[in-house]
CSV table of C-alpha atoms in Angstrom, one decimal:
chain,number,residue,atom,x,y,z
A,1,UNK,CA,135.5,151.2,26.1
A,2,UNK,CA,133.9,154.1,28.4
A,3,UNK,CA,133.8,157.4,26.6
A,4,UNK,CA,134.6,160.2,29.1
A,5,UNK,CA,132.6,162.9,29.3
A,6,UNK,CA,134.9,165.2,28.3
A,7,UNK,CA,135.8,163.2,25.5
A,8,UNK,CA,131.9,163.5,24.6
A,9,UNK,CA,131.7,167.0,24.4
A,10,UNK,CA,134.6,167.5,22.0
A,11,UNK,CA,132.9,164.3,19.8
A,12,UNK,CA,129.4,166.5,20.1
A,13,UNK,CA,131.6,169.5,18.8
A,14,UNK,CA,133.1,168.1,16.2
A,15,UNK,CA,129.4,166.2,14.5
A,16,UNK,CA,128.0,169.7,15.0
A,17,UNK,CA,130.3,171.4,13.0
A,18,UNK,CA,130.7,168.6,10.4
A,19,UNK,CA,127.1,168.5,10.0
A,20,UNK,CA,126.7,172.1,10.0
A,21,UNK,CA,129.5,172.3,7.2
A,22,UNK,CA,128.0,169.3,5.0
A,23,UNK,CA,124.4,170.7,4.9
A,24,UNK,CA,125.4,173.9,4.0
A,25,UNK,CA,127.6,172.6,1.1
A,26,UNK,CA,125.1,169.2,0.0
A,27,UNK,CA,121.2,170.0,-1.4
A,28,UNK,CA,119.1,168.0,0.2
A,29,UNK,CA,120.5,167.9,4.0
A,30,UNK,CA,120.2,171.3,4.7
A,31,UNK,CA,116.4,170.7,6.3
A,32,UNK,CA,118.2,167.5,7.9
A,33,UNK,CA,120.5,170.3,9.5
A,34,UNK,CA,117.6,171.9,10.5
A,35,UNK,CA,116.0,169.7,12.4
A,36,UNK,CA,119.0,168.8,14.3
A,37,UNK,CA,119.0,172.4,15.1
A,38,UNK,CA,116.0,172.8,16.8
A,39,UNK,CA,116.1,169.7,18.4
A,40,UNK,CA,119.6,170.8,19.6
A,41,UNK,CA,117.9,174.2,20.8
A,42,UNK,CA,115.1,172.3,22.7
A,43,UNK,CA,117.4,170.4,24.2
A,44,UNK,CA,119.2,173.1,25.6
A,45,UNK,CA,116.1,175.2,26.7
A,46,UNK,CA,114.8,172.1,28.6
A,47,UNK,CA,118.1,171.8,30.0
A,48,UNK,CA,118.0,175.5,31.0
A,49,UNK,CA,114.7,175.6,32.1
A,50,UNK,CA,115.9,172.5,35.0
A,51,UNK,CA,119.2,174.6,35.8
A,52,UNK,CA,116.6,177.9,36.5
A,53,UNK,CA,114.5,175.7,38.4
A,54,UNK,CA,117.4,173.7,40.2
A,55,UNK,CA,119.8,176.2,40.7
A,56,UNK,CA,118.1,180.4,40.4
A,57,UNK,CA,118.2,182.8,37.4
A,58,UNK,CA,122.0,183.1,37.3
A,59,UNK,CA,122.9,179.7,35.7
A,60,UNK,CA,125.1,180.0,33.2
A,61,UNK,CA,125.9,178.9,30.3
A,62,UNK,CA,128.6,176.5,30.9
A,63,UNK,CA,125.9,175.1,34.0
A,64,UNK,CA,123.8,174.5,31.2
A,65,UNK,CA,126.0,173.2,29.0
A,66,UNK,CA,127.4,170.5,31.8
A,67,UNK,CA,124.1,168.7,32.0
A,68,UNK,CA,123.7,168.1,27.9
A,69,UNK,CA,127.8,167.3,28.3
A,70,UNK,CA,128.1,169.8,25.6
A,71,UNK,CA,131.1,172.3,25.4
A,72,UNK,CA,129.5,176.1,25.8
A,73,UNK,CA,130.4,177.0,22.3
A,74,UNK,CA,128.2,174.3,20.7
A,75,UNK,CA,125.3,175.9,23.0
A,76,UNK,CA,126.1,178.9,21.3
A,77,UNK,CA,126.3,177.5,17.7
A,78,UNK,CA,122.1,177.4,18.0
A,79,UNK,CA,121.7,180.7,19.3
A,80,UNK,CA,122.1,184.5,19.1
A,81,UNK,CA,124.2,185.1,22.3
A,82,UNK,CA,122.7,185.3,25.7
A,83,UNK,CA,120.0,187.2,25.2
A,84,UNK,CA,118.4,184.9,22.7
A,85,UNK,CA,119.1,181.7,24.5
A,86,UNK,CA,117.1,183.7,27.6
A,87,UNK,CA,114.1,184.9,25.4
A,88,UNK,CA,113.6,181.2,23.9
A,89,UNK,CA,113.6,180.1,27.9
A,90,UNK,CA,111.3,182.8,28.7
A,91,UNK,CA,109.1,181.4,25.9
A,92,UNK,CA,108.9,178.3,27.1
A,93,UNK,CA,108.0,179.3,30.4
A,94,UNK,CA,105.3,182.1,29.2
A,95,UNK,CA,103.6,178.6,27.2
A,96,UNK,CA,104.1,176.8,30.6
A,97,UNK,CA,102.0,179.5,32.7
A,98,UNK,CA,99.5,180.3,29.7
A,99,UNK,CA,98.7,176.4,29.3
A,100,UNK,CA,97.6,176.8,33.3
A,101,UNK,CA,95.8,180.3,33.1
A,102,UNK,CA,94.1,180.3,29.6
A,103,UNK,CA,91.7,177.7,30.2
A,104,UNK,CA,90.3,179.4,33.6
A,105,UNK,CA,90.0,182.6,31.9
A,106,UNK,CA,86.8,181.5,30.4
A,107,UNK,CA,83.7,183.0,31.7
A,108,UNK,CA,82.3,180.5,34.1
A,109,UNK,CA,80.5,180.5,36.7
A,110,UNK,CA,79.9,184.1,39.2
A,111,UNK,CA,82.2,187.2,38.6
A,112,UNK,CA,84.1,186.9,42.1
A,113,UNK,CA,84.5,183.2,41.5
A,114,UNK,CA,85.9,183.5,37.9
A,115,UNK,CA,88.3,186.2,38.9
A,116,UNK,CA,88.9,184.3,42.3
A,117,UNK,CA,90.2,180.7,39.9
A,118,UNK,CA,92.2,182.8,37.1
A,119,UNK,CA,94.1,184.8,40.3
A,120,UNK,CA,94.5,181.7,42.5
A,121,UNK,CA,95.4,179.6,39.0
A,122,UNK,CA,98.2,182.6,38.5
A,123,UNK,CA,99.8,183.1,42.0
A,124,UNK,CA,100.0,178.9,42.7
A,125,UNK,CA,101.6,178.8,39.3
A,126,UNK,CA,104.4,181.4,40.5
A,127,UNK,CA,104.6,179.9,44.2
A,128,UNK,CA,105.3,176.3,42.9
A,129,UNK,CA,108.0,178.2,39.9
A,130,UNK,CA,109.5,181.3,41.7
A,131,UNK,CA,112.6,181.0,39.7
A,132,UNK,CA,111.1,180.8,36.9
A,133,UNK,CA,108.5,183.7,37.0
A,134,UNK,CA,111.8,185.7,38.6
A,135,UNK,CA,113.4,184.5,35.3
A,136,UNK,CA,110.6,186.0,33.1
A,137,UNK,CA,111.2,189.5,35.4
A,138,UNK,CA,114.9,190.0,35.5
A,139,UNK,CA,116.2,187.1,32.9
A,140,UNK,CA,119.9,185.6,33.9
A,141,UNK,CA,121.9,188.7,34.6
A,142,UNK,CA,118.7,189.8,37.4
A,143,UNK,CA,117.9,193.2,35.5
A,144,UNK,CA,114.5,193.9,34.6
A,145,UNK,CA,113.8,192.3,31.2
A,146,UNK,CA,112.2,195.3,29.3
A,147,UNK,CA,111.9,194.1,25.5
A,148,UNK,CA,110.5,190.8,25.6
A,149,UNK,CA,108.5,189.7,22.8
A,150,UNK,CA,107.4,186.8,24.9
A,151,UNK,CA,106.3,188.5,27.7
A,152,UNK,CA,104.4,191.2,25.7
A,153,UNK,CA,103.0,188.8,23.5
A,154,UNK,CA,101.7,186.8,26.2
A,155,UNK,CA,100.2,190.2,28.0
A,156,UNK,CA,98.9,190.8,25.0
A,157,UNK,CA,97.0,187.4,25.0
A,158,UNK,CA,95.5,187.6,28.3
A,159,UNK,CA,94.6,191.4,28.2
A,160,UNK,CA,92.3,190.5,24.6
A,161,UNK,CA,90.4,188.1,26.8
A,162,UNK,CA,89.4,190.2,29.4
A,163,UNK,CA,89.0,193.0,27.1
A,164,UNK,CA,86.7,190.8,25.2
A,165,UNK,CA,84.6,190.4,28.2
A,166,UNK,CA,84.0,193.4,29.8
A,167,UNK,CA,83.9,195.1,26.3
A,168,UNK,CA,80.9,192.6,26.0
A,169,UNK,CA,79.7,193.4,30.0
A,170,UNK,CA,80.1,197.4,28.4
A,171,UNK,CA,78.0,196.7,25.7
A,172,UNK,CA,75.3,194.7,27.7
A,173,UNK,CA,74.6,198.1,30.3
A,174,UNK,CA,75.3,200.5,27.2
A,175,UNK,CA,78.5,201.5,28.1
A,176,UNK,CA,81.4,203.5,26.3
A,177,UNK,CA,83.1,200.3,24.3
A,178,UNK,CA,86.5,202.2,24.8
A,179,UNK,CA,86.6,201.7,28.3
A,180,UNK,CA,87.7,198.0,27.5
A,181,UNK,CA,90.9,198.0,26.7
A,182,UNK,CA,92.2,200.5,29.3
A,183,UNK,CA,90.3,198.3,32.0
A,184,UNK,CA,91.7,195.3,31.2
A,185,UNK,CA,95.4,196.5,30.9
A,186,UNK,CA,94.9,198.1,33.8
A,187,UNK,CA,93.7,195.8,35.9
A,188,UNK,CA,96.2,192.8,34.3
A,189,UNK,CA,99.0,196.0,35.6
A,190,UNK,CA,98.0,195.9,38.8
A,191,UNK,CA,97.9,192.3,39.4
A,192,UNK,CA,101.6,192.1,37.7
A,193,UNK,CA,102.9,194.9,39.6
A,194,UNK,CA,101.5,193.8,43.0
A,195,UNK,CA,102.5,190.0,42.5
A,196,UNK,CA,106.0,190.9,41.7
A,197,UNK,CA,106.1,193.1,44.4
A,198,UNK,CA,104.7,190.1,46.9
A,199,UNK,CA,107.7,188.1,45.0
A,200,UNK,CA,110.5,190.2,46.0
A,201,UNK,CA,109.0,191.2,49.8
A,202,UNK,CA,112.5,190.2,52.0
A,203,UNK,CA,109.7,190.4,55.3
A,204,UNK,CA,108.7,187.2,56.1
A,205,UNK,CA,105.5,187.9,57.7
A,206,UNK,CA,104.6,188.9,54.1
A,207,UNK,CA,100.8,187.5,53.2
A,208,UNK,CA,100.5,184.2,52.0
A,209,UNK,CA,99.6,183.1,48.7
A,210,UNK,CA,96.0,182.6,50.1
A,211,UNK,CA,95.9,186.0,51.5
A,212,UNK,CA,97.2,187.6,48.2
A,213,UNK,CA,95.2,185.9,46.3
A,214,UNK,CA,92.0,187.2,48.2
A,215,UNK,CA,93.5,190.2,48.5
A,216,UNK,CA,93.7,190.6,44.5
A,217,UNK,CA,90.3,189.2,44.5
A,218,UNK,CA,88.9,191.9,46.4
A,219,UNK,CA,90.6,194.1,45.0
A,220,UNK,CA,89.6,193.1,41.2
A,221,UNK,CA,85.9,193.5,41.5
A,222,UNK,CA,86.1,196.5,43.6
A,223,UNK,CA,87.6,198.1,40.0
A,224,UNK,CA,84.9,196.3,38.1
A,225,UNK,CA,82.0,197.5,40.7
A,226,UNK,CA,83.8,201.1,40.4
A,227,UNK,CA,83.4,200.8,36.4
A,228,UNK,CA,80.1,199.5,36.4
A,229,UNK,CA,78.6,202.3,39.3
A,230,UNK,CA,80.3,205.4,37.0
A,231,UNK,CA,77.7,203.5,34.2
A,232,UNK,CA,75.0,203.9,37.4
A,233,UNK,CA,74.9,200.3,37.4
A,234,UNK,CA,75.4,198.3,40.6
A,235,UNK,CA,77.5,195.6,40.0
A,236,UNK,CA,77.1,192.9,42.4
A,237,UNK,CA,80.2,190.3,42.4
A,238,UNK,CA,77.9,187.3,43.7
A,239,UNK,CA,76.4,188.1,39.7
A,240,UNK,CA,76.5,185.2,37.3
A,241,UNK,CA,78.6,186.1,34.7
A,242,UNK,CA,76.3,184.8,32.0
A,243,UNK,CA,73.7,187.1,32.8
A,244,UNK,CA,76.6,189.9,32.9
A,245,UNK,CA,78.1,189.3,29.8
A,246,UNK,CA,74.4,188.1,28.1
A,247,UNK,CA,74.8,184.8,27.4
């Protein structure tokens, strides 16, 4: 006998909330419940992430809930409304771009060609995943996302290692150590600000991701140069960054 798929959401529905109801009431099955949870929830975010991909940043829920043949309100049943759903995507999606950019953020090789990888690494992530890096902007109702612990955390991570290592380039040439932190903020600002802004461009003679990524290049050791000169050192990019930093 074929089971319609209709049939299968309310069937879904109903072991949800019949498992849901026994764990709470029997000891013993409520980390059972659990675990069905989350792997409920990670089905749903890896379903959502494929609608964002597939479809843009306004998928709904129902869209979401079609390709798990769930009915909505069992999507619901693991989440906090909307808005959590969205920040456990935008999770996902901040691990998906970190596994990319953290390992090139390693000092390696001469200044322009480290930034030159961890910028390309970045803007090649976002040009094969525009949906998703629009999603991590403007989340699924397309207004900018202002309070998201994944996003800040995430910032957070990838300003630390670059504070790390001009804090240690600072230390090396006697510099102020508190010039660190607002450096590397500012210069992981700039590169935000001007990639979204290359996102959103409507002109289609807008540069390439090759062009932007030179661009930001430039553009990045021209600040570092700048930094270095007010410490009347000349910075040369061309510089291994071993001998920079003192390794």
């Amino acid at each position: 006998m074929t089971i319609q798929p209709s049939e299968r959401c309310r069937v879904a529905a109903v072991l949800d909330t019949a498992n849901e109801t026994k764990d709470v009431r029997v000891d013993g099955r409520t980390t059972r419940w659990q675990e069905h949870k989350e792997q409920r929830r990670t089905e749903v975010v890896d379903a959502a992430l494929r609608a964002i991909e597939e479809e843009g940043t306004g998928v709904s829920v129902r869209r979401i809930a079609q390709r798990l043949e769930l009915p909505r309100q069992v999507v619901y049943r693991h989440f906090d409304g909307r808005e959590d759903l969205d920040e456990h995507v935008r999770r996902r999606i901040v691990d998906m771009l970190l596994d990319e950019l953290t390992p090139v953020l390693s000092p390696n090789g001469t200044l322009i060609e480290t930034v030159r990888h961890a910028v390309g690494t970045y803007v090649s992530w976002i040009e094969r995943h525009p949906h998703l890096h629009h999603f991590l902007v403007a989340g699924s109702s397309d207004q900018q996302v202002l309070a998201s612990h994944a996003i800040s955390g995430a910032r957070t991570a990838v300003a630390a290692r670059m504070e790390d290592a001009v804090g240690r380039a600072l230390a090396r040439y006697e510099g102020d150590p508190r010039l660190a932190r607002p450096t590397a903020f500012g210069m992981l600002g700039f590169v935000d600000a001007t990639v979204n802004s290359w996102r959103t461009d409507p002109n289609e003679k807008s540069l390439s991701a090759g062009q932007l990524t030179t661009y930001l290049t430039t553009s990045l050791c021209s600040m570092l140069s700048g930094t270095a000169r007010a410490l009347g050192v000349e910075l040369d990019p061309d510089t291994s960054l071993a001998s920079l930093l003192g390794g």
